[in-house]
């Protein structure tokens, strides 16, 4: 069970863009919703700012370090499956050859051609194992050196995103002005961010813009309602 | 750029287990860290509980609804790439056949066998397109009907996880007792959760247990330090 998002190599968005999107999506949304929710229940910008910054610290570490460890786990999962396939090509070559034949037959090759193809592949054991990893197990080789950069990018993007909704609470008084400022600033940021994200993904930037803003708004509304109910 | 985690079909963990792990990991960690952080800076269990519940509302909606929309985006990305490949097999069959031949030659098949294999595959256009999607683009067909169940499972797991660290603040007074209770209860929960998660993934449950607890502890320590600094 790979725990990190599967990266489609042939897609145009780079891995760094993907990491920034992952971190900033949550960074813009959750601290925004938390601050808005608290501002409706507790009349102290100090509390809202303290809670917001504590959330940013917790969220960025959970996403960054959690993601780093998950990526390492994926790399180990790959390595252990690779070792198993490698051992199987030595210990049970006939079964493993039949598995290659099966993959080809599934795609409509006649038994004769499938067997010829399988025999061509098994001539180079490294290639054979590689074929099994990709086509039988559907596993892509993870890039272990990226785990650290990726974790750091996600964490920093979370922090950068999270500071946007909090900024008005630093500068605007009273609380109501800060809340209004945060809502306007964050909705604008979510729309712009969603638009850019949408251009990198399905090329429907406008829909991505309003959907991203909608998730943030609903999260903030729910946090606001719950905080109001308790306080 | 698929935005949802890539699911390895041949692995033993079911998709539901994966969703529970995703939601509960963050649910146990972030509300725990936020509550612990605030408790060091603000002497009011009401504030800690309000902030914690607001965070749970915001986080579960951001993860659940955000995940739902991302899964729909993935499904649309798949559909648009499928339509493109389908069109290409009609409009430029020679190029598309050559791409199949290239995939096979990359795996050491002789040109002759690769061409025979490619011609067998292109006899059924649906299979041909399917082959291109999987082996050229590396895309697996997403299951659109799962998006809703998956989003709900993730969100509910986040709520369930998040209520664990908050429970002591409901019942224990003064604040210090609630904090100590929350730390003990949550560390125990993280160890058990990490152990079970580790059994489902790389079969190294003990290491997964202490790593999961470590992420939660570091997130809580950072939130505590930041809240102390401001307040």
Coordinates of C-alpha atoms in Angstrom, one line a residue:
Chain A
X1 CA 0.0 0.0 0.0
X2 CA 2.0 3.0 -1.2
X3 CA 1.1 5.9 1.1
X4 CA 2.3 8.8 -1.0
X5 CA 0.4 10.1 -4.0
X6 CA 1.2 8.3 -7.2
X7 CA 3.0 10.7 -9.6
X8 CA 2.2 10.4 -13.3
X9 CA 5.6 10.9 -15.0
X10 CA 4.2 11.9 -18.3
X11 CA 2.2 14.8 -16.9
X12 CA 3.4 18.3 -17.3
X13 CA 3.3 19.4 -13.7
X14 CA 6.6 18.9 -11.9
X15 CA 6.9 17.1 -8.6
X16 CA 7.7 20.4 -6.8
X17 CA 4.5 22.0 -8.1
X18 CA 2.6 18.9 -6.8
X19 CA 4.2 19.3 -3.3
X20 CA 3.5 23.0 -3.2
X21 CA -0.2 22.3 -4.1
X22 CA -0.5 19.6 -1.4
X23 CA 1.0 21.8 1.3
X24 CA -0.7 25.1 0.3
X25 CA -4.2 23.6 -0.1
X26 CA -4.4 22.5 3.5
X27 CA -2.3 25.4 4.8
X28 CA -4.7 28.0 3.3
X29 CA -7.8 26.0 4.4
X30 CA -7.4 24.7 7.9
X31 CA -5.7 27.7 9.7
X32 CA -8.2 29.9 8.0
X33 CA -11.2 27.9 9.2
X34 CA -9.8 27.5 12.7
X35 CA -9.1 31.3 13.1
X36 CA -12.6 32.2 11.6
X37 CA -14.3 29.6 13.9
X38 CA -12.5 30.8 17.0
X39 CA -13.1 34.5 16.2
X40 CA -16.8 33.9 16.4
X41 CA -16.6 32.4 19.9
X42 CA -13.7 34.0 21.7
X43 CA -13.1 37.7 21.7
X44 CA -9.3 37.8 21.8
X45 CA -7.1 38.1 18.8
X46 CA -4.2 36.9 21.0
X47 CA -6.0 33.5 21.4
X48 CA -6.9 33.3 17.7
X49 CA -3.3 34.1 16.6
X50 CA -1.8 31.7 19.2
X51 CA -4.2 28.9 18.1
X52 CA -3.5 29.7 14.4
X53 CA 0.3 29.6 14.8
X54 CA 0.1 26.4 16.9
X55 CA -2.0 24.8 14.2
X56 CA 0.5 25.8 11.5
X57 CA 3.3 24.3 13.5
X58 CA 1.4 21.1 14.2
X59 CA 0.0 20.8 10.6
X60 CA 3.2 21.4 8.8
X61 CA 5.1 18.9 10.9
X62 CA 2.4 16.3 10.6
X63 CA 2.3 16.7 6.8
X64 CA 6.0 17.1 6.2
X65 CA 7.5 14.6 8.6
X66 CA 4.5 12.2 8.1
X67 CA 4.9 12.5 4.4
X68 CA 8.7 11.9 4.7
X69 CA 8.2 8.7 6.7
X70 CA 5.5 7.5 4.4
X71 CA 7.8 8.0 1.4
X72 CA 10.5 6.0 3.1
X73 CA 8.0 3.3 3.8
X74 CA 7.0 3.2 0.1
X75 CA 10.7 3.0 -0.9
X76 CA 11.1 0.0 1.5
X77 CA 8.0 -1.6 0.3
X78 CA 9.3 -1.3 -3.3
X79 CA 12.7 -2.7 -2.2
X80 CA 11.2 -5.7 -0.5
X81 CA 8.9 -6.5 -3.4
X82 CA 11.9 -6.2 -5.7
X83 CA 13.9 -8.6 -3.7
X84 CA 11.0 -11.1 -3.6
X85 CA 10.5 -10.9 -7.4
X86 CA 14.3 -11.2 -7.9
X87 CA 14.4 -14.3 -5.7
X88 CA 11.4 -15.8 -7.5
X89 CA 13.0 -15.5 -10.9
X90 CA 15.8 -17.6 -9.6
X91 CA 13.8 -20.1 -7.4
X92 CA 10.7 -20.6 -9.6
X93 CA 11.6 -19.4 -13.1
X94 CA 8.9 -21.4 -14.8
X95 CA 6.1 -19.8 -12.7
X96 CA 7.5 -16.3 -13.2
X97 CA 7.7 -16.9 -16.9
X98 CA 4.1 -18.0 -16.9
X99 CA 3.2 -14.8 -15.2
X100 CA 4.7 -12.8 -18.0
X101 CA 2.9 -14.9 -20.5
X102 CA -0.4 -14.3 -18.6
X103 CA 0.1 -10.5 -18.7
X104 CA 0.6 -10.6 -22.5
X105 CA -2.3 -13.0 -23.1
X106 CA -4.6 -10.7 -21.1
X107 CA -3.9 -8.1 -23.8
X108 CA -4.9 -10.4 -26.6
X109 CA -1.5 -11.9 -27.7
X110 CA -1.8 -15.5 -29.0
X111 CA -0.2 -18.0 -26.7
X112 CA 2.7 -18.5 -29.2
X113 CA 3.6 -14.9 -29.4
X114 CA 3.2 -14.4 -25.6
X115 CA 5.6 -17.2 -25.0
X116 CA 8.1 -15.8 -27.4
X117 CA 7.8 -12.4 -25.9
X118 CA 8.2 -13.8 -22.3
X119 CA 11.3 -15.7 -23.4
X120 CA 12.8 -12.6 -24.9
X121 CA 12.2 -10.7 -21.6
X122 CA 13.6 -13.4 -19.3
X123 CA 17.0 -13.3 -21.1
X124 CA 18.0 -10.3 -19.1
X125 CA 17.1 -11.0 -15.4
X126 CA 17.2 -7.3 -14.4
X127 CA 14.7 -6.4 -17.1
X128 CA 12.6 -9.4 -16.3
X129 CA 12.3 -8.3 -12.6
X130 CA 11.6 -4.7 -13.8
X131 CA 8.8 -6.0 -16.0
X132 CA 7.2 -7.9 -13.2
X133 CA 7.4 -4.9 -10.8
X134 CA 5.8 -2.6 -13.3
X135 CA 3.3 -4.8 -15.1
X136 CA 2.4 -7.4 -12.6
X137 CA 2.5 -5.4 -9.4
X138 CA 2.0 -1.9 -10.9
X139 CA 4.8 -0.5 -8.8
X140 CA 7.0 2.4 -10.0
X141 CA 10.5 2.8 -8.6
X142 CA 10.4 5.6 -6.0
X143 CA 13.1 8.2 -5.9
X144 CA 14.5 8.0 -2.3
X145 CA 16.5 11.2 -2.5
X146 CA 13.3 13.2 -3.2
X147 CA 11.7 12.3 0.1
X148 CA 13.5 14.9 2.1
X149 CA 13.1 17.8 -0.5
X150 CA 9.4 16.8 -0.9
X151 CA 8.7 16.8 2.9
X152 CA 10.4 20.2 3.2
X153 CA 8.5 21.7 0.3
X154 CA 5.2 20.5 1.6
X155 CA 5.9 21.8 5.1
X156 CA 7.1 25.2 4.0
X157 CA 4.1 25.5 1.6
X158 CA 1.8 24.7 4.5
X159 CA 3.4 27.5 6.6
X160 CA 3.3 30.0 3.7
X161 CA -0.4 29.2 3.1
X162 CA -1.3 29.3 6.8
X163 CA 0.2 32.8 7.3
X164 CA -2.1 34.3 4.8
X165 CA -5.4 33.9 6.8
X166 CA -3.6 34.8 10.0
X167 CA -2.0 38.1 8.8
X168 CA -5.2 40.2 9.3
X169 CA -5.4 39.1 12.9
X170 CA -1.9 40.6 13.5
X171 CA -2.7 44.0 12.0
X172 CA -6.5 44.6 12.2
X173 CA -8.5 45.5 15.3
X174 CA -11.2 44.9 16.5
X175 CA -11.8 41.2 16.0
X176 CA -14.6 41.7 13.6
X177 CA -12.4 43.7 11.2
X178 CA -9.7 41.1 11.4
X179 CA -12.2 38.3 10.6
X180 CA -13.6 40.2 7.6
X181 CA -10.1 41.0 6.4
X182 CA -9.1 37.3 6.8
X183 CA -12.2 36.1 4.9
X184 CA -11.6 38.5 2.0
X185 CA -7.9 37.9 1.8
X186 CA -8.1 34.1 2.1
X187 CA -11.0 33.7 -0.4
X188 CA -9.0 35.8 -2.9
X189 CA -5.9 33.6 -2.2
X190 CA -8.0 30.4 -2.5
X191 CA -9.5 31.6 -5.8
X192 CA -6.1 32.5 -7.3
X193 CA -4.5 29.3 -5.9
X194 CA -7.3 27.1 -7.2
X195 CA -7.1 28.8 -10.6
X196 CA -3.4 28.1 -10.9
X197 CA -3.8 24.6 -9.5
X198 CA -6.5 24.0 -12.1
X199 CA -4.3 25.1 -15.0
X200 CA -1.7 22.5 -13.9
X201 CA -4.2 19.6 -13.5
X202 CA -7.3 19.3 -15.7
X203 CA -7.0 22.6 -17.5
X204 CA -10.3 23.8 -16.0
X205 CA -9.0 26.6 -13.9
X206 CA -12.3 28.4 -13.3
X207 CA -14.0 25.4 -11.8
X208 CA -10.9 24.6 -9.7
X209 CA -10.9 28.1 -8.4
X210 CA -14.5 28.1 -7.1
X211 CA -14.2 24.5 -5.8
X212 CA -11.0 25.4 -3.8
X213 CA -12.8 28.4 -2.4
X214 CA -15.8 26.3 -1.6
X215 CA -13.9 23.8 0.5
X216 CA -12.3 26.6 2.5
X217 CA -15.6 28.3 3.0
X218 CA -17.4 25.2 4.1
X219 CA -14.6 24.3 6.5
X220 CA -14.6 27.8 8.0
X221 CA -18.4 27.8 8.3
X222 CA -18.4 24.4 10.1
X223 CA -15.6 25.5 12.4
X224 CA -17.5 28.8 13.1
X225 CA -20.8 27.0 13.8
X226 CA -19.2 24.5 16.2
X227 CA -17.2 27.1 18.1
X228 CA -20.4 29.2 18.4
X229 CA -22.3 26.2 19.7
X230 CA -19.8 25.5 22.5
X231 CA -18.8 28.9 23.6
Chain B
X1 CA -1.2 14.8 -12.1
X2 CA -3.4 12.4 -10.0
X3 CA -4.0 14.0 -6.7
X4 CA -5.2 11.0 -4.8
X5 CA -2.8 8.4 -3.4
X6 CA -2.0 5.6 -5.9
X7 CA -3.6 2.3 -4.7
X8 CA -1.7 -0.9 -5.4
X9 CA -4.4 -3.4 -6.2
X10 CA -2.3 -6.5 -5.4
X11 CA -1.6 -5.4 -1.9
X12 CA -3.5 -7.0 1.0
X13 CA -4.8 -3.8 2.7
X14 CA -8.2 -2.8 1.4
X15 CA -9.1 0.6 0.2
X16 CA -11.2 1.2 3.3
X17 CA -8.2 0.5 5.6
X18 CA -6.2 2.9 3.6
X19 CA -8.8 5.7 4.0
X20 CA -9.1 5.0 7.8
X21 CA -5.3 5.3 8.1
X22 CA -5.2 8.6 6.1
X23 CA -7.9 10.2 8.2
X24 CA -6.9 8.8 11.6
X25 CA -3.2 9.7 11.2
X26 CA -3.9 13.4 10.9
X27 CA -6.9 13.3 13.2
X28 CA -4.9 11.9 16.1
X29 CA -1.9 14.1 15.4
X30 CA -3.1 17.7 14.7
X31 CA -5.9 18.2 17.2
X32 CA -3.6 16.6 19.8
X33 CA -0.8 19.0 19.0
X34 CA -3.0 22.0 18.9
X35 CA -4.7 21.2 22.2
X36 CA -1.4 20.5 23.9
X37 CA 0.1 23.7 22.4
X38 CA -2.8 25.9 23.6
X39 CA -2.9 24.3 27.0
X40 CA 0.6 25.6 27.7
X41 CA -0.3 29.2 26.8
X42 CA -4.0 29.7 27.7
X43 CA -5.4 28.6 31.0
X44 CA -8.9 27.8 29.9
X45 CA -10.1 24.3 29.0
X46 CA -13.1 26.0 27.3
X47 CA -10.7 27.6 24.8
X48 CA -8.8 24.4 24.2
X49 CA -11.9 22.4 23.6
X50 CA -13.4 25.0 21.3
X51 CA -10.2 25.3 19.3
X52 CA -9.9 21.5 19.2
X53 CA -13.4 20.9 18.0
X54 CA -13.2 23.8 15.5
X55 CA -10.0 22.2 14.1
X56 CA -11.6 18.8 13.8
X57 CA -14.5 20.3 11.9
X58 CA -12.1 22.2 9.6
X59 CA -9.7 19.4 9.1
X60 CA -12.2 16.7 8.4
X61 CA -14.0 18.8 5.8
X62 CA -10.7 19.9 4.2
X63 CA -9.5 16.3 4.0
X64 CA -12.9 14.7 3.1
X65 CA -14.3 17.2 0.7
X66 CA -10.9 18.1 -0.7
X67 CA -10.2 14.4 -1.2
X68 CA -13.6 13.9 -2.9
X69 CA -13.0 16.8 -5.4
X70 CA -9.4 15.6 -6.0
X71 CA -10.7 12.1 -6.8
X72 CA -13.3 13.5 -9.2
X73 CA -10.5 15.5 -10.8
X74 CA -8.4 12.3 -11.2
X75 CA -11.4 10.5 -12.8
X76 CA -11.9 13.4 -15.3
X77 CA -8.1 13.4 -16.0
X78 CA -8.4 9.7 -16.8
X79 CA -11.5 10.2 -19.0
X80 CA -9.9 13.0 -21.0
X81 CA -6.7 11.0 -21.5
X82 CA -8.8 7.9 -22.5
X83 CA -10.7 10.0 -25.1
X84 CA -7.4 11.3 -26.5
X85 CA -5.8 7.9 -26.8
X86 CA -9.0 6.5 -28.3
X87 CA -9.0 9.4 -30.9
X88 CA -5.4 8.8 -31.7
X89 CA -5.9 5.1 -32.4
X90 CA -8.4 6.2 -35.1
X91 CA -6.5 9.3 -36.4
X92 CA -3.0 8.1 -36.3
X93 CA -3.0 4.3 -36.0
X94 CA 0.5 3.9 -37.3
X95 CA 2.1 6.2 -34.7
X96 CA 0.1 4.5 -31.9
X97 CA 1.1 1.0 -33.1
X98 CA 4.7 2.2 -33.1
X99 CA 4.3 3.3 -29.5
X100 CA 3.2 -0.2 -28.5
X101 CA 6.2 -1.6 -30.4
X102 CA 8.4 0.8 -28.5
X103 CA 7.1 -0.3 -25.1
X104 CA 7.8 -3.9 -26.0
X105 CA 11.3 -3.2 -27.4
X106 CA 12.2 -1.4 -24.3
X107 CA 11.7 -4.7 -22.5
X108 CA 14.1 -6.5 -24.9
X109 CA 11.7 -8.0 -27.4
X110 CA 13.1 -8.3 -30.8
X111 CA 11.6 -5.9 -33.4
X112 CA 9.9 -8.8 -35.1
X113 CA 8.1 -10.2 -32.0
X114 CA 7.3 -6.6 -30.8
X115 CA 5.6 -5.9 -34.1
X116 CA 3.6 -9.2 -34.0
X117 CA 2.6 -8.4 -30.4
X118 CA 1.5 -4.9 -31.3
X119 CA -0.6 -6.1 -34.2
X120 CA -2.3 -8.7 -31.9
X121 CA -3.1 -5.9 -29.4
X122 CA -4.5 -3.5 -32.0
X123 CA -7.0 -6.0 -33.3
X124 CA -9.3 -5.0 -30.4
X125 CA -9.4 -1.3 -30.1
X126 CA -10.7 -1.2 -26.6
X127 CA -7.8 -3.4 -25.4
X128 CA -5.4 -1.3 -27.4
X129 CA -6.5 1.9 -25.8
X130 CA -6.4 0.1 -22.4
X131 CA -2.9 -1.0 -23.1
X132 CA -1.8 2.5 -23.9
X133 CA -3.4 3.9 -20.8
X134 CA -1.7 1.5 -18.5
X135 CA 1.7 0.9 -20.1
X136 CA 2.4 4.1 -21.9
X137 CA 0.8 6.6 -19.5
X138 CA 0.9 4.5 -16.3
X139 CA -2.7 5.4 -15.5
X140 CA -5.1 3.0 -13.7
X141 CA -8.8 3.4 -14.2
X142 CA -10.2 5.2 -11.1
X143 CA -13.4 3.9 -9.5
X144 CA -15.7 7.0 -9.5
X145 CA -18.3 5.4 -7.2
X146 CA -15.7 5.0 -4.5
X147 CA -14.9 8.8 -4.3
X148 CA -17.9 9.5 -2.0
X149 CA -17.4 6.5 0.3
X150 CA -13.7 7.3 0.5
X151 CA -14.2 10.9 1.4
X152 CA -16.7 10.0 4.1
X153 CA -14.4 7.3 5.6
X154 CA -11.5 9.7 5.7
X155 CA -13.6 12.5 7.3
X156 CA -15.2 10.3 9.9
X157 CA -11.8 8.7 10.8
X158 CA -10.4 12.2 11.2
X159 CA -13.2 13.0 13.6
X160 CA -12.8 9.8 15.5
X161 CA -9.1 10.3 15.8
X162 CA -9.4 13.9 16.8
X163 CA -11.8 13.2 19.7
X164 CA -9.3 10.9 21.5
X165 CA -6.8 13.7 22.4
X166 CA -9.7 16.1 23.3
X167 CA -11.6 13.7 25.6
X168 CA -9.4 14.4 28.7
X169 CA -10.1 18.2 28.4
X170 CA -13.8 17.4 28.7
X171 CA -13.4 15.4 31.9
X172 CA -10.2 16.3 33.7
X173 CA -9.5 19.5 35.7
X174 CA -7.3 21.5 36.2
X175 CA -5.7 22.1 32.8
X176 CA -2.5 20.4 33.8
X177 CA -4.3 17.1 34.6
X178 CA -6.1 17.3 31.3
X179 CA -2.9 17.9 29.4
X180 CA -1.1 15.0 31.1
X181 CA -4.2 12.8 30.4
X182 CA -4.3 13.8 26.8
X183 CA -0.6 13.2 26.3
X184 CA -0.8 9.7 27.8
X185 CA -4.0 8.7 26.1
X186 CA -2.9 10.0 22.7
X187 CA 0.6 8.5 22.8
X188 CA -1.0 5.2 23.6
X189 CA -3.4 5.6 20.8
X190 CA -0.6 6.6 18.3
X191 CA 1.5 3.6 19.4
X192 CA -1.4 1.2 18.9
X193 CA -2.5 2.9 15.6
X194 CA 1.0 3.0 14.3
X195 CA 1.5 -0.7 15.2
X196 CA -1.7 -1.8 13.4
X197 CA -0.8 0.5 10.4
X198 CA 2.7 -1.0 10.2
X199 CA 1.2 -4.5 10.1
X200 CA -0.8 -3.5 7.0
X201 CA 2.0 -1.8 5.2
X202 CA 5.7 -2.9 5.5
X203 CA 5.2 -5.5 8.2
X204 CA 7.4 -3.7 10.6
X205 CA 4.8 -2.8 13.2
X206 CA 7.2 -1.8 16.0
X207 CA 9.0 0.7 14.0
X208 CA 5.8 2.1 12.6
X209 CA 4.5 2.4 16.2
X210 CA 7.3 4.6 17.5
X211 CA 7.5 6.6 14.3
X212 CA 3.8 7.5 14.4
X213 CA 4.2 8.5 18.1
X214 CA 7.3 10.5 17.2
X215 CA 5.5 12.6 14.6
X216 CA 2.7 13.3 17.0
X217 CA 5.1 14.2 19.8
X218 CA 7.2 16.5 17.6
X219 CA 4.1 18.3 16.3
X220 CA 2.8 18.8 19.8
X221 CA 6.2 20.0 21.1
X222 CA 6.4 22.5 18.3
X223 CA 2.9 23.8 18.8
X224 CA 3.6 24.0 22.6
X225 CA 6.8 26.0 22.0
X226 CA 5.2 28.4 19.6
X227 CA 2.2 29.0 21.8
X228 CA 4.4 29.6 24.8
X229 CA 6.5 32.1 22.9
X230 CA 3.6 34.2 21.8
X231 CA 1.4 34.1 24.9

